[in-house]
PDB file of C-alpha atoms in Angstrom:
ATOM      1  CA  UNK W   1     193.796-188.516  40.129  1.00 65.00           C
ATOM      2  CA  UNK W   2     196.293-189.270  42.867  1.00 83.00           C
ATOM      3  CA  UNK W   3     196.646-191.908  45.535  1.00 88.00           C
ATOM      4  CA  UNK W   4     194.885-189.759  48.143  1.00 92.00           C
ATOM      5  CA  UNK W   5     191.673-190.063  46.132  1.00 94.00           C
ATOM      6  CA  UNK W   6     191.888-193.841  46.393  1.00 93.00           C
ATOM      7  CA  UNK W   7     192.333-193.554  50.158  1.00 96.00           C
ATOM      8  CA  UNK W   8     189.372-191.161  50.374  1.00 97.00           C
ATOM      9  CA  UNK W   9     187.238-193.537  48.294  1.00 96.00           C
ATOM     10  CA  UNK W  10     188.145-196.478  50.556  1.00 97.00           C
ATOM     11  CA  UNK W  11     187.202-194.478  53.647  1.00 98.00           C
ATOM     12  CA  UNK W  12     183.847-193.579  52.090  1.00 98.00           C
ATOM     13  CA  UNK W  13     183.279-197.243  51.224  1.00 98.00           C
ATOM     14  CA  UNK W  14     183.992-198.145  54.879  1.00 96.00           C
ATOM     15  CA  UNK W  15     181.383-195.594  55.984  1.00 97.00           C
ATOM     16  CA  UNK W  16     178.888-197.292  53.641  1.00 98.00           C
ATOM     17  CA  UNK W  17     179.770-200.685  55.191  1.00 98.00           C
ATOM     18  CA  UNK W  18     181.254-201.971  51.934  1.00 98.00           C
ATOM     19  CA  UNK W  19     184.077-204.483  51.563  1.00 98.00           C
ATOM     20  CA  UNK W  20     187.233-202.546  50.685  1.00 98.00           C
ATOM     21  CA  UNK W  21     190.248-203.537  48.619  1.00 98.00           C
ATOM     22  CA  UNK W  22     193.410-201.445  48.620  1.00 97.00           C
ATOM     23  CA  UNK W  23     196.188-201.701  46.053  1.00 94.00           C
ATOM     24  CA  UNK W  24     199.778-200.546  46.604  1.00 96.00           C
ATOM     25  CA  UNK W  25     202.881-200.408  44.438  1.00 94.00           C
ATOM     26  CA  UNK W  26     205.596-199.347  46.875  1.00 95.00           C
ATOM     27  CA  UNK W  27     206.388-199.006  50.585  1.00 96.00           C
ATOM     28  CA  UNK W  28     205.136-195.405  50.822  1.00 95.00           C
ATOM     29  CA  UNK W  29     201.778-196.345  49.280  1.00 95.00           C
ATOM     30  CA  UNK W  30     201.502-199.444  51.474  1.00 97.00           C
ATOM     31  CA  UNK W  31     202.094-197.492  54.676  1.00 97.00           C
ATOM     32  CA  UNK W  32     199.770-194.620  53.687  1.00 96.00           C
ATOM     33  CA  UNK W  33     197.037-196.992  52.568  1.00 96.00           C
ATOM     34  CA  UNK W  34     197.158-199.088  55.711  1.00 97.00           C
ATOM     35  CA  UNK W  35     197.374-196.176  58.164  1.00 97.00           C
ATOM     36  CA  UNK W  36     194.801-193.955  56.441  1.00 97.00           C
ATOM     37  CA  UNK W  37     192.271-196.428  55.005  1.00 97.00           C
ATOM     38  CA  UNK W  38     192.832-199.884  56.586  1.00 96.00           C
ATOM     39  CA  UNK W  39     191.161-201.852  53.766  1.00 98.00           C
ATOM     40  CA  UNK W  40     189.672-205.309  54.330  1.00 98.00           C
ATOM     41  CA  UNK W  41     191.833-206.761  51.554  1.00 98.00           C
ATOM     42  CA  UNK W  42     195.323-205.625  50.585  1.00 98.00           C
ATOM     43  CA  UNK W  43     196.836-206.303  47.152  1.00 97.00           C
ATOM     44  CA  UNK W  44     200.506-205.688  46.564  1.00 96.00           C
ATOM     45  CA  UNK W  45     201.462-205.077  42.926  1.00 94.00           C
ATOM     46  CA  UNK W  46     205.019-206.408  42.649  1.00 91.00           C
ATOM     47  CA  UNK W  47     205.690-205.088  39.129  1.00 86.00           C
ATOM     48  CA  UNK W  48     204.970-205.669  35.445  1.00 81.00           C
ATOM     49  CA  UNK W  49     203.562-209.180  34.999  1.00 81.00           C
ATOM     50  CA  UNK W  50     205.822-211.565  33.119  1.00 76.00           C
ATOM     51  CA  UNK W  51     204.487-213.193  29.950  1.00 74.00           C
ATOM     52  CA  UNK W  52     200.928-212.415  28.926  1.00 69.00           C
ATOM     53  CA  UNK W  53     199.985-210.780  25.639  1.00 70.00           C
ATOM     54  CA  UNK W  54     203.131-208.624  25.594  1.00 70.00           C
ATOM     55  CA  UNK W  55     205.514-211.511  26.206  1.00 67.00           C
ATOM     56  CA  UNK W  56     207.472-209.454  28.768  1.00 71.00           C
ATOM     57  CA  UNK W  57     210.341-211.556  30.141  1.00 75.00           C
ATOM     58  CA  UNK W  58     212.174-209.073  32.379  1.00 73.00           C
ATOM     59  CA  UNK W  59     211.675-208.101  35.965  1.00 76.00           C
ATOM     60  CA  UNK W  60     211.931-209.948  39.233  1.00 85.00           C
ATOM     61  CA  UNK W  61     212.466-213.661  39.722  1.00 90.00           C
ATOM     62  CA  UNK W  62     209.777-215.627  41.526  1.00 91.00           C
ATOM     63  CA  UNK W  63     211.874-215.650  44.716  1.00 95.00           C
ATOM     64  CA  UNK W  64     212.431-211.875  44.474  1.00 93.00           C
ATOM     65  CA  UNK W  65     208.704-211.355  43.880  1.00 93.00           C
ATOM     66  CA  UNK W  66     207.926-213.391  46.999  1.00 96.00           C
ATOM     67  CA  UNK W  67     210.489-211.538  49.120  1.00 96.00           C
ATOM     68  CA  UNK W  68     209.327-208.109  47.956  1.00 94.00           C
ATOM     69  CA  UNK W  69     205.678-209.029  48.446  1.00 96.00           C
ATOM     70  CA  UNK W  70     206.332-210.409  51.942  1.00 98.00           C
ATOM     71  CA  UNK W  71     207.907-207.111  52.997  1.00 97.00           C
ATOM     72  CA  UNK W  72     204.659-205.328  52.120  1.00 97.00           C
ATOM     73  CA  UNK W  73     202.488-208.054  53.648  1.00 98.00           C
ATOM     74  CA  UNK W  74     204.344-207.626  56.944  1.00 98.00           C
ATOM     75  CA  UNK W  75     203.647-203.880  56.906  1.00 98.00           C
ATOM     76  CA  UNK W  76     199.955-204.524  56.235  1.00 97.00           C
ATOM     77  CA  UNK W  77     199.659-207.234  58.920  1.00 98.00           C
ATOM     78  CA  UNK W  78     201.441-205.114  61.515  1.00 97.00           C
ATOM     79  CA  UNK W  79     198.852-202.367  61.055  1.00 96.00           C
ATOM     80  CA  UNK W  80     195.772-204.563  60.407  1.00 96.00           C
ATOM     81  CA  UNK W  81     196.337-208.097  61.760  1.00 97.00           C
ATOM     82  CA  UNK W  82     193.087-209.508  60.298  1.00 96.00           C
ATOM     83  CA  UNK W  83     193.683-208.269  56.740  1.00 97.00           C
ATOM     84  CA  UNK W  84     193.419-210.579  53.722  1.00 98.00           C
ATOM     85  CA  UNK W  85     196.614-210.451  51.643  1.00 98.00           C
ATOM     86  CA  UNK W  86     196.750-210.852  47.860  1.00 97.00           C
ATOM     87  CA  UNK W  87     199.515-210.376  45.308  1.00 94.00           C
ATOM     88  CA  UNK W  88     199.731-209.359  41.671  1.00 93.00           C
ATOM     89  CA  UNK W  89     202.335-208.904  38.980  1.00 88.00           C
ATOM     90  CA  UNK W  90     206.062-209.463  38.430  1.00 88.00           C
ATOM     91  CA  UNK W  91     206.883-213.183  38.192  1.00 87.00           C
ATOM     92  CA  UNK W  92     203.309-214.259  39.056  1.00 89.00           C
ATOM     93  CA  UNK W  93     202.242-215.522  35.657  1.00 86.00           C
ATOM     94  CA  UNK W  94     200.527-218.882  36.259  1.00 89.00           C
ATOM     95  CA  UNK W  95     198.906-221.038  38.979  1.00 93.00           C
ATOM     96  CA  UNK W  96     202.225-222.647  39.932  1.00 95.00           C
ATOM     97  CA  UNK W  97     203.733-219.216  40.569  1.00 93.00           C
ATOM     98  CA  UNK W  98     200.775-218.307  42.762  1.00 93.00           C
ATOM     99  CA  UNK W  99     201.176-221.563  44.677  1.00 96.00           C
ATOM    100  CA  UNK W 100     204.851-220.736  45.293  1.00 96.00           C
ATOM    101  CA  UNK W 101     203.897-217.323  46.649  1.00 95.00           C
ATOM    102  CA  UNK W 102     201.222-218.765  48.938  1.00 96.00           C
ATOM    103  CA  UNK W 103     203.671-221.394  50.232  1.00 97.00           C
ATOM    104  CA  UNK W 104     206.516-218.909  50.810  1.00 97.00           C
ATOM    105  CA  UNK W 105     204.798-215.746  52.095  1.00 97.00           C
ATOM    106  CA  UNK W 106     201.848-214.715  54.236  1.00 96.00           C
ATOM    107  CA  UNK W 107     199.773-214.305  51.069  1.00 96.00           C
ATOM    108  CA  UNK W 108     196.251-215.746  50.920  1.00 96.00           C
ATOM    109  CA  UNK W 109     195.998-215.684  47.134  1.00 90.00           C
TER     110      UNK W 109
END
């Protein structure tokens, strides 16, 4: 369907006074999403989630996940200072990983 449809949907949701949540996978998406839709909540997807039902063990380390996520959080905050920041994927596989991310980035959850 394309990323522009997500941006259009978020803008419509804003017009309807709904809470909006935007999801991005890379820098281009993050910048487009923030400039064109300015969601209330921003989620950065850092990559395929480690573990889970597939048992995937590759991908980024927890430190790399935090660093990559923080880069996107800074873009989002620069454009929308009041935004709520969330993270998903990559090395974030359990509550301890989430705690590390919260302690080492601007992430709220």
